[in-house]
Amino acid sequence: MDSTKDLIIVGGGPAGYSAALYAARASLDVLVVEHGMAGGQIATSDIIDNYPGLGSCSGAELGQKMQEHAEHAGAQSTYGSVSSIDRKDDMFIVNTDMEQLEAPALIVATGATPRLGGFVGEDEFRGRGVSYCATCDGMFYRGKHVFIIGGGNSAVEEAMYLSNIAEHVELVVRRDVFRAPRGMVERLLTRDNITIRYQTSIIEVSGSTFINRIVLRDNATGETHAEMFDEGSVGIFVAVGHDPATQIVAPYVDLGSDGGVVTDESMATKTPGLFCAGDMRSKSLRQVITAAADGAIAAMSAYAYLEESGRI
Ligand SMILES: Cc1cc2nc3c(=O)[nH]c(=O)nc-3n(C[C@H](O)[C@H](O)[C@H](O)COP(=O)(O)OP(=O)(O)OC[C@H]3O[C@@H](n4cnc5c(N)ncnc54)[C@H](O)[C@@H]3O)c2cc1C
C-alpha cells in the first residue's frame, strides 16, 4: 500500500467512516487508520435505537456496515495505533506503531470516553442497568426508577431529560452543592418527580441479570446502606463528563472548556488542512448521528481544502 494519500482519517468510528465514505465518493485517495474495532464506541453497544431509518440495530453490525459502505465506495482501512502527528512541508506525517503515513489533509476522529462512576459492579452491569447516556438509553427506563450520578451541567440536563420518561429520578450529588449553574438547578427543582441526594455516592451495585441492589454512602458521616429494587426496574446513569481523545492533535488545536477540540462549522481547526470530527470535538450532543454528520462535513471541507490548495 502506498504510504502517501490525499487524505488520512484517524479513527474508524461513525465520524471516521462517514468521512471516509464522503471522501471516497469525491474520488479522494483516502485511508482510515483504526486501532480497535470498526464502529468505535458503538461496537460495544448491544442496541442502537435512535439512528433514523434503522429501527433497532446492534452497534457492532452498524459499525461493520459503515466500514463496508466506505470501502465499497473506495476507501481503504489499515490497522494501527497513531502515536503522534508531525508537520513537514505542509504534509501531515502520521506515525503509527506499524508504519509512517503522510497526507496533505488529515481528519482526526478519535472519539471521547465517558468518565466512570467508580463503584463496585459498574463494569459488570454496564448495559444491564448502568448507562452513560440518557439520550441513548433513557427509553429503556420508561416508567421506572433511575439514579443519576453527577452535579454538573450534564447531570442536570440528563435528569431533566429522564424526568419526562422515568417515573422517579434521583440525582446523587457527591458534594453539598451542584457544579451546574444555579438557574439550571432551579429549573430542576420545579420537577415533581426529581429528588436530590446531596453528599451521597453510589459505591456498589449488584443483581443477577440486571441490578437489584444499590449501596449508597453518606459522604458526611461515612455511613452506608443498601436499597433493594425489582430486577430491571432501576437504572443508574453516570453523568460525570467525557474525556475527549485529543492527545495526538494537542499541538495543533485549541481545546474548549469540556476538553474537546474547538472547530468551526466546517470542522476546521486552527491548523490548515487539519479537521476534527465526532465526539472528540467540543460539543453538546455526542451521538452516532452527530458524529456521522461531523464526518461528512469534515470530508467535504478536506476536499475543498485540497482543491483550493492545488493538491488535487
Ligand atoms: C455504551 C455506549 C452506548 C451508546 N449508545 C448510543 C446509542 O444508542 N445511540 C447513539 O447515537 N449513540 C450512542 N453512543 C454514543 C456513540 O457511540 C458516540 O457518540 C459515537 O460512537 C461517536 O463516534 P466517533 O466516531 O466520534 O467516536 P468513536 O465511536 O469513539 O470512535 C473513535 C475511534 O477512534 C479510534 N482511535 C482512537 N484513538 C486512536 C488512535 N490513536 N489511533 C487509531 N485509532 C484510534 C477508536 O478505537 C475508535 O474506534 C453510545 C456510546 C456508548 C459508550
Tab-separated table of C-alpha atoms and ligand atoms in Angstrom:
chain	number	residue	atom	x	y	z
A	1	MET	CA	0.000	0.000	0.000
A	2	ASP	CA	1.272	3.485	-0.909
A	3	SER	CA	2.012	5.403	2.292
A	4	THR	CA	1.103	8.794	0.747
A	5	LYS	CA	-2.616	9.565	0.480
A	6	ASP	CA	-4.795	12.575	-0.379
A	7	LEU	CA	-6.461	12.253	2.997
A	8	ILE	CA	-5.814	10.214	6.138
A	9	ILE	CA	-8.549	9.677	8.720
A	10	VAL	CA	-7.575	8.652	12.234
A	11	GLY	CA	-10.371	6.688	13.938
A	12	GLY	CA	-12.841	4.229	12.443
A	13	GLY	CA	-15.966	5.159	14.393
A	14	PRO	CA	-19.125	6.744	12.953
A	15	ALA	CA	-17.324	10.043	12.337
A	16	GLY	CA	-14.295	8.406	10.704
A	17	TYR	CA	-16.192	6.077	8.397
A	18	SER	CA	-18.763	8.719	7.402
A	19	ALA	CA	-15.836	10.971	6.479
A	20	ALA	CA	-14.257	8.078	4.555
A	21	LEU	CA	-17.484	7.442	2.644
A	22	TYR	CA	-17.868	11.068	1.566
A	23	ALA	CA	-14.173	11.439	0.739
A	24	ALA	CA	-14.087	8.249	-1.337
A	25	ARG	CA	-17.227	9.278	-3.222
A	26	ALA	CA	-15.430	12.562	-4.023
A	27	SER	CA	-12.642	10.441	-5.575
A	28	LEU	CA	-10.059	11.182	-2.898
A	29	ASP	CA	-7.433	8.551	-2.172
A	30	VAL	CA	-8.403	8.041	1.484
A	31	LEU	CA	-7.144	5.777	4.241
A	32	VAL	CA	-8.717	5.126	7.664
A	33	VAL	CA	-6.315	4.206	10.482
A	34	GLU	CA	-8.002	2.385	13.382
A	35	HIS	CA	-6.552	0.545	16.347
A	36	GLY	CA	-9.708	-1.196	17.517
A	37	MET	CA	-12.968	-2.387	16.003
A	38	ALA	CA	-14.764	-0.622	13.172
A	39	GLY	CA	-17.622	1.388	14.603
A	40	GLY	CA	-15.731	2.782	17.576
A	41	GLN	CA	-17.797	3.055	20.724
A	42	ILE	CA	-20.997	1.727	19.191
A	43	ALA	CA	-19.251	-1.586	18.607
A	44	THR	CA	-19.702	-2.144	22.354
A	45	SER	CA	-23.410	-1.302	22.366
A	46	ASP	CA	-25.996	-4.090	22.049
A	47	ILE	CA	-28.660	-1.885	20.511
A	48	ILE	CA	-28.647	1.387	18.639
A	49	ASP	CA	-32.237	2.514	18.703
A	50	ASN	CA	-32.073	6.125	17.588
A	51	TYR	CA	-30.394	6.249	14.190
A	52	PRO	CA	-33.120	7.365	11.769
A	53	GLY	CA	-34.349	4.715	9.389
A	54	LEU	CA	-32.612	1.792	11.061
A	55	GLY	CA	-35.066	0.859	13.779
A	56	SER	CA	-33.128	-1.278	16.257
A	57	CYS	CA	-29.707	-2.420	15.174
A	58	SER	CA	-26.742	-3.903	17.002
A	59	GLY	CA	-23.882	-1.428	17.381
A	60	ALA	CA	-21.326	-3.928	16.091
A	61	GLU	CA	-23.420	-4.540	12.985
A	62	LEU	CA	-23.867	-0.822	12.310
A	63	GLY	CA	-20.120	-0.248	12.717
A	64	GLN	CA	-19.287	-3.045	10.328
A	65	LYS	CA	-21.796	-1.772	7.776
A	66	MET	CA	-20.311	1.723	7.975
A	67	GLN	CA	-16.860	0.316	7.245
A	68	GLU	CA	-18.117	-1.867	4.381
A	69	HIS	CA	-20.039	1.041	2.870
A	70	ALA	CA	-16.979	3.315	2.886
A	71	GLU	CA	-14.725	0.586	1.495
A	72	HIS	CA	-17.251	-0.222	-1.207
A	73	ALA	CA	-17.008	3.435	-2.259
A	74	GLY	CA	-13.208	3.109	-2.484
A	75	ALA	CA	-11.847	3.985	0.974
A	76	GLN	CA	-9.061	1.848	2.417
A	77	SER	CA	-8.585	0.814	6.039
A	78	THR	CA	-5.455	-0.123	7.913
A	79	TYR	CA	-4.840	-1.335	11.428
A	80	GLY	CA	-2.600	0.895	13.519
A	81	SER	CA	-2.394	2.987	16.644
A	82	VAL	CA	-1.454	6.581	15.896
A	83	SER	CA	1.058	7.760	18.473
A	84	SER	CA	1.905	11.211	17.084
A	85	ILE	CA	1.460	13.592	14.168
A	86	ASP	CA	4.245	15.732	12.683
A	87	ARG	CA	4.175	18.557	10.131
A	88	LYS	CA	6.713	18.651	7.303
A	89	ASP	CA	6.473	20.904	4.223
A	90	ASP	CA	2.677	21.252	4.540
A	91	MET	CA	2.288	17.477	4.830
A	92	PHE	CA	0.948	15.650	7.902
A	93	ILE	CA	3.186	12.771	8.950
A	94	VAL	CA	1.097	10.204	10.810
A	95	ASN	CA	3.202	7.921	12.977
A	96	THR	CA	1.615	4.611	13.893
A	97	ASP	CA	3.027	1.617	15.715
A	98	MET	CA	3.136	-0.177	12.336
A	99	GLU	CA	4.232	2.411	9.750
A	100	GLN	CA	4.631	6.066	8.809
A	101	LEU	CA	1.925	7.569	6.591
A	102	GLU	CA	1.566	11.018	5.060
A	103	ALA	CA	-1.091	13.215	3.508
A	104	PRO	CA	-1.711	16.920	2.844
A	105	ALA	CA	-5.054	16.723	4.694
A	106	LEU	CA	-5.976	14.952	7.893
A	107	ILE	CA	-9.252	14.231	9.683
A	108	VAL	CA	-8.919	13.130	13.284
A	109	ALA	CA	-11.986	11.398	14.749
A	110	THR	CA	-10.671	9.631	17.825
A	111	GLY	CA	-13.815	9.909	19.982
A	112	ALA	CA	-14.277	10.516	23.704
A	113	THR	CA	-14.530	8.210	26.682
A	114	PRO	CA	-17.324	8.670	29.209
A	115	ARG	CA	-15.888	9.093	32.721
A	116	LEU	CA	-16.691	6.294	35.116
A	117	GLY	CA	-18.685	6.439	38.330
A	118	GLY	CA	-16.082	4.341	40.138
A	119	PHE	CA	-18.414	1.994	42.038
A	120	VAL	CA	-18.174	-1.752	42.537
A	121	GLY	CA	-20.132	-3.653	39.870
A	122	GLU	CA	-20.071	-0.749	37.371
A	123	ASP	CA	-18.322	-2.665	34.621
A	124	GLU	CA	-20.233	-5.901	35.216
A	125	PHE	CA	-23.629	-4.176	34.913
A	126	ARG	CA	-22.731	-1.839	32.026
A	127	GLY	CA	-25.682	-2.080	29.615
A	128	ARG	CA	-27.641	-4.064	32.228
A	129	GLY	CA	-28.648	-1.174	34.463
A	130	VAL	CA	-25.590	1.070	34.165
A	131	SER	CA	-25.568	3.638	31.359
A	132	TYR	CA	-23.558	6.711	30.371
A	133	CYS	CA	-26.047	8.337	28.025
A	134	ALA	CA	-29.669	9.301	28.718
A	135	THR	CA	-30.340	10.147	25.069
A	136	CYS	CA	-29.167	6.641	24.095
A	137	ASP	CA	-30.761	4.512	26.798
A	138	GLY	CA	-33.405	6.647	28.514
A	139	MET	CA	-36.246	4.986	26.601
A	140	PHE	CA	-35.441	1.651	28.258
A	141	TYR	CA	-36.421	3.183	31.616
A	142	ARG	CA	-39.896	4.433	30.765
A	143	GLY	CA	-41.977	4.389	33.964
A	144	LYS	CA	-39.015	3.110	36.007
A	145	HIS	CA	-36.749	4.449	38.739
A	146	VAL	CA	-33.426	5.992	37.758
A	147	PHE	CA	-30.446	7.357	39.630
A	148	ILE	CA	-28.160	9.918	38.022
A	149	ILE	CA	-24.632	10.387	39.316
A	150	GLY	CA	-23.175	13.882	38.993
A	151	GLY	CA	-23.600	17.501	39.950
A	152	GLY	CA	-22.536	19.318	36.798
A	153	ASN	CA	-24.362	20.549	33.707
A	154	SER	CA	-24.606	17.153	32.045
A	155	ALA	CA	-26.078	15.507	35.149
A	156	VAL	CA	-28.730	18.222	35.442
A	157	GLU	CA	-29.540	18.002	31.721
A	158	GLU	CA	-29.828	14.218	31.901
A	159	ALA	CA	-32.075	14.485	34.982
A	160	MET	CA	-34.424	16.883	33.178
A	161	TYR	CA	-34.479	14.636	30.107
A	162	LEU	CA	-35.145	11.478	32.117
A	163	SER	CA	-37.808	13.111	34.261
A	164	ASN	CA	-40.041	13.078	31.155
A	165	ILE	CA	-39.529	9.337	30.753
A	166	ALA	CA	-38.889	7.689	34.116
A	167	GLU	CA	-41.349	7.601	36.980
A	168	HIS	CA	-38.827	8.801	39.532
A	169	VAL	CA	-35.404	10.396	39.086
A	170	GLU	CA	-32.902	10.621	41.921
A	171	LEU	CA	-29.875	12.805	41.432
A	172	VAL	CA	-26.911	11.639	43.511
A	173	VAL	CA	-24.567	14.565	44.170
A	174	ARG	CA	-21.211	13.847	45.809
A	175	ARG	CA	-20.886	17.249	47.486
A	176	ASP	CA	-23.397	19.518	49.206
A	177	VAL	CA	-23.642	21.799	46.170
A	178	PHE	CA	-24.058	21.470	42.414
A	179	ARG	CA	-21.356	22.500	39.971
A	180	ALA	CA	-24.117	23.314	37.479
A	181	PRO	CA	-25.270	26.969	37.348
A	182	ARG	CA	-27.988	27.990	39.793
A	183	GLY	CA	-30.546	28.717	37.053
A	184	MET	CA	-30.312	25.160	35.758
A	185	VAL	CA	-30.680	23.722	39.256
A	186	GLU	CA	-33.710	25.926	39.947
A	187	ARG	CA	-35.435	24.579	36.834
A	188	LEU	CA	-34.627	21.070	38.016
A	189	LEU	CA	-36.269	21.716	41.390
A	190	THR	CA	-39.585	22.525	39.714
A	191	ARG	CA	-39.959	18.901	38.576
A	192	ASP	CA	-42.119	16.851	40.975
A	193	ASN	CA	-40.536	13.514	40.125
A	194	ILE	CA	-36.913	14.558	40.746
A	195	THR	CA	-35.313	14.270	44.175
A	196	ILE	CA	-31.760	15.168	45.101
A	197	ARG	CA	-29.475	13.287	47.458
A	198	TYR	CA	-26.667	15.644	48.414
A	199	GLN	CA	-23.358	14.426	49.869
A	200	THR	CA	-24.101	10.939	48.655
A	201	SER	CA	-22.220	8.443	46.483
A	202	ILE	CA	-23.239	5.140	44.958
A	203	ILE	CA	-20.469	2.755	45.979
A	204	GLU	CA	-21.738	-0.653	44.821
A	205	VAL	CA	-24.375	-2.312	42.650
A	206	SER	CA	-25.292	-5.965	42.373
A	207	GLY	CA	-28.009	-8.229	40.979
A	208	SER	CA	-28.231	-11.190	38.652
A	209	THR	CA	-29.194	-10.301	35.055
A	210	PHE	CA	-29.955	-6.679	35.981
A	211	ILE	CA	-29.279	-4.530	39.025
A	212	ASN	CA	-31.492	-5.140	42.065
A	213	ARG	CA	-29.348	-3.739	44.897
A	214	ILE	CA	-27.660	-0.359	45.235
A	215	VAL	CA	-25.362	0.599	48.111
A	216	LEU	CA	-25.165	4.308	48.909
A	217	ARG	CA	-22.755	6.172	51.175
A	218	ASP	CA	-23.492	9.333	53.116
A	219	ASN	CA	-20.312	11.321	52.441
A	220	ALA	CA	-20.817	13.498	55.538
A	221	THR	CA	-20.947	10.610	58.020
A	222	GLY	CA	-19.360	7.763	56.032
A	223	GLU	CA	-22.386	5.546	56.783
A	224	THR	CA	-23.562	3.157	54.090
A	225	HIS	CA	-26.871	1.445	53.433
A	226	ALA	CA	-28.314	-0.808	50.715
A	227	GLU	CA	-31.578	-0.265	48.815
A	228	MET	CA	-33.373	-3.159	47.051
A	229	PHE	CA	-35.331	-2.970	43.768
A	230	ASP	CA	-37.130	-5.397	41.497
A	231	GLU	CA	-34.691	-6.564	38.845
A	232	GLY	CA	-34.949	-4.474	35.695
A	233	SER	CA	-36.911	-1.709	37.408
A	234	VAL	CA	-33.959	0.554	38.162
A	235	GLY	CA	-31.135	2.169	36.232
A	236	ILE	CA	-28.065	4.243	37.013
A	237	PHE	CA	-26.904	6.955	34.626
A	238	VAL	CA	-23.336	8.100	35.189
A	239	ALA	CA	-23.137	11.737	34.071
A	240	VAL	CA	-19.753	12.985	35.211
A	241	GLY	CA	-18.399	14.058	31.833
A	242	HIS	CA	-16.320	12.751	28.953
A	243	ASP	CA	-12.603	12.682	28.217
A	244	PRO	CA	-12.122	13.577	24.546
A	245	ALA	CA	-9.155	11.752	22.968
A	246	THR	CA	-7.179	14.806	21.881
A	247	GLN	CA	-3.613	13.842	22.762
A	248	ILE	CA	-2.298	13.340	19.225
A	249	VAL	CA	-3.674	16.655	17.947
A	250	ALA	CA	-2.947	18.733	21.050
A	251	PRO	CA	-0.077	20.775	19.488
A	252	TYR	CA	-2.245	21.810	16.528
A	253	VAL	CA	-5.631	22.690	18.038
A	254	ASP	CA	-7.411	24.750	20.673
A	255	LEU	CA	-9.418	22.939	23.347
A	256	GLY	CA	-12.809	24.013	24.732
A	257	SER	CA	-13.904	24.024	28.376
A	258	ASP	CA	-15.106	20.396	28.058
A	259	GLY	CA	-11.654	19.309	26.868
A	260	GLY	CA	-12.843	18.775	23.281
A	261	VAL	CA	-11.242	20.235	20.151
A	262	VAL	CA	-12.583	23.584	19.010
A	263	THR	CA	-13.507	23.625	15.323
A	264	ASP	CA	-15.547	25.922	13.167
A	265	GLU	CA	-18.700	24.754	11.385
A	266	SER	CA	-16.596	23.207	8.624
A	267	MET	CA	-14.778	21.063	11.245
A	268	ALA	CA	-11.583	23.032	10.575
A	269	THR	CA	-9.099	23.522	13.400
A	270	LYS	CA	-6.608	26.361	13.705
A	271	THR	CA	-4.115	24.302	11.628
A	272	PRO	CA	-4.784	24.465	7.868
A	273	GLY	CA	-5.594	21.017	6.483
A	274	LEU	CA	-6.387	19.501	9.898
A	275	PHE	CA	-10.055	18.742	10.596
A	276	CYS	CA	-11.579	17.103	13.673
A	277	ALA	CA	-14.940	15.328	13.789
A	278	GLY	CA	-17.222	13.473	16.184
A	279	ASP	CA	-17.153	13.060	19.942
A	280	MET	CA	-13.608	14.429	20.309
A	281	ARG	CA	-14.894	17.897	19.393
A	282	SER	CA	-16.107	20.386	21.933
A	283	LYS	CA	-19.875	19.824	21.553
A	284	SER	CA	-23.079	19.284	23.454
A	285	LEU	CA	-24.591	16.150	21.864
A	286	ARG	CA	-22.347	13.098	21.497
A	287	GLN	CA	-24.309	10.648	19.354
A	288	VAL	CA	-23.856	8.466	16.296
A	289	ILE	CA	-25.888	10.832	14.152
A	290	THR	CA	-23.938	13.937	15.162
A	291	ALA	CA	-20.614	12.111	14.718
A	292	ALA	CA	-21.671	10.918	11.261
A	293	ALA	CA	-22.743	14.442	10.301
A	294	ASP	CA	-19.427	15.876	11.511
A	295	GLY	CA	-17.571	13.267	9.466
A	296	ALA	CA	-19.442	14.131	6.272
A	297	ILE	CA	-18.796	17.848	6.758
A	298	ALA	CA	-15.103	17.266	7.576
A	299	ALA	CA	-14.655	15.192	4.409
A	300	MET	CA	-16.176	17.830	2.167
A	301	SER	CA	-14.119	20.541	3.896
A	302	ALA	CA	-10.949	18.490	3.397
A	303	TYR	CA	-11.901	18.051	-0.262
A	304	ALA	CA	-12.352	21.832	-0.648
A	305	TYR	CA	-9.025	22.454	1.114
A	306	LEU	CA	-7.194	20.055	-1.197
A	307	GLU	CA	-8.780	21.556	-4.275
A	308	GLU	CA	-8.178	25.172	-3.276
A	309	SER	CA	-4.543	24.454	-2.386
A	310	GLY	CA	-3.975	22.757	-5.727
A	311	ARG	CA	-3.338	19.305	-4.238
A	312	ILE	CA	-5.937	17.521	-6.319
B	1	LIG	C1	-22.135	2.024	25.656
B	1	LIG	C2	-22.483	3.117	24.678
B	1	LIG	C3	-23.716	3.137	24.082
B	1	LIG	C4	-24.045	4.121	23.175
B	1	LIG	N1	-25.269	4.111	22.605
B	1	LIG	C5	-25.581	5.026	21.681
B	1	LIG	C6	-26.855	4.982	21.042
B	1	LIG	O1	-27.690	4.124	21.324
B	1	LIG	N2	-27.108	5.938	20.119
B	1	LIG	C7	-26.208	6.925	19.774
B	1	LIG	O2	-26.491	7.738	18.897
B	1	LIG	N3	-25.018	6.996	20.393
B	1	LIG	C8	-24.673	6.080	21.324
B	1	LIG	N4	-23.483	6.155	21.964
B	1	LIG	C9	-22.576	7.273	21.631
B	1	LIG	C10	-21.858	6.960	20.308
B	1	LIG	O3	-21.257	5.686	20.399
B	1	LIG	C11	-20.809	8.018	20.016
B	1	LIG	O4	-21.394	9.293	20.030
B	1	LIG	C12	-20.146	7.774	18.661
B	1	LIG	O5	-19.602	6.478	18.587
B	1	LIG	C13	-19.049	8.793	18.412
B	1	LIG	O6	-18.424	8.483	17.191
B	1	LIG	P1	-16.920	8.967	16.909
B	1	LIG	O7	-16.584	8.414	15.572
B	1	LIG	O8	-16.794	10.398	17.141
B	1	LIG	O9	-16.027	8.289	18.051
B	1	LIG	P2	-15.847	6.772	18.467
B	1	LIG	O10	-17.035	5.964	18.194
B	1	LIG	O11	-15.344	6.826	19.866
B	1	LIG	O12	-14.687	6.247	17.508
B	1	LIG	C14	-13.355	6.687	17.669
B	1	LIG	C15	-12.447	5.626	17.086
B	1	LIG	O13	-11.111	6.104	17.063
B	1	LIG	C16	-10.232	5.042	17.400
B	1	LIG	N5	-8.997	5.647	17.908
B	1	LIG	C17	-8.869	6.442	18.989
B	1	LIG	N6	-7.598	6.827	19.143
B	1	LIG	C18	-6.893	6.242	18.128
B	1	LIG	C19	-5.508	6.242	17.757
B	1	LIG	N7	-4.600	6.944	18.443
B	1	LIG	N8	-5.127	5.516	16.686
B	1	LIG	C20	-6.036	4.797	15.955
B	1	LIG	N9	-7.378	4.754	16.267
B	1	LIG	C21	-7.786	5.479	17.334
B	1	LIG	C22	-11.010	4.259	18.451
B	1	LIG	O14	-10.544	2.912	18.551
B	1	LIG	C23	-12.425	4.332	17.920
B	1	LIG	O15	-12.741	3.243	17.089
B	1	LIG	C24	-23.122	5.158	22.875
B	1	LIG	C25	-21.867	5.167	23.490
B	1	LIG	C26	-21.536	4.162	24.379
B	1	LIG	C27	-20.173	4.174	25.041
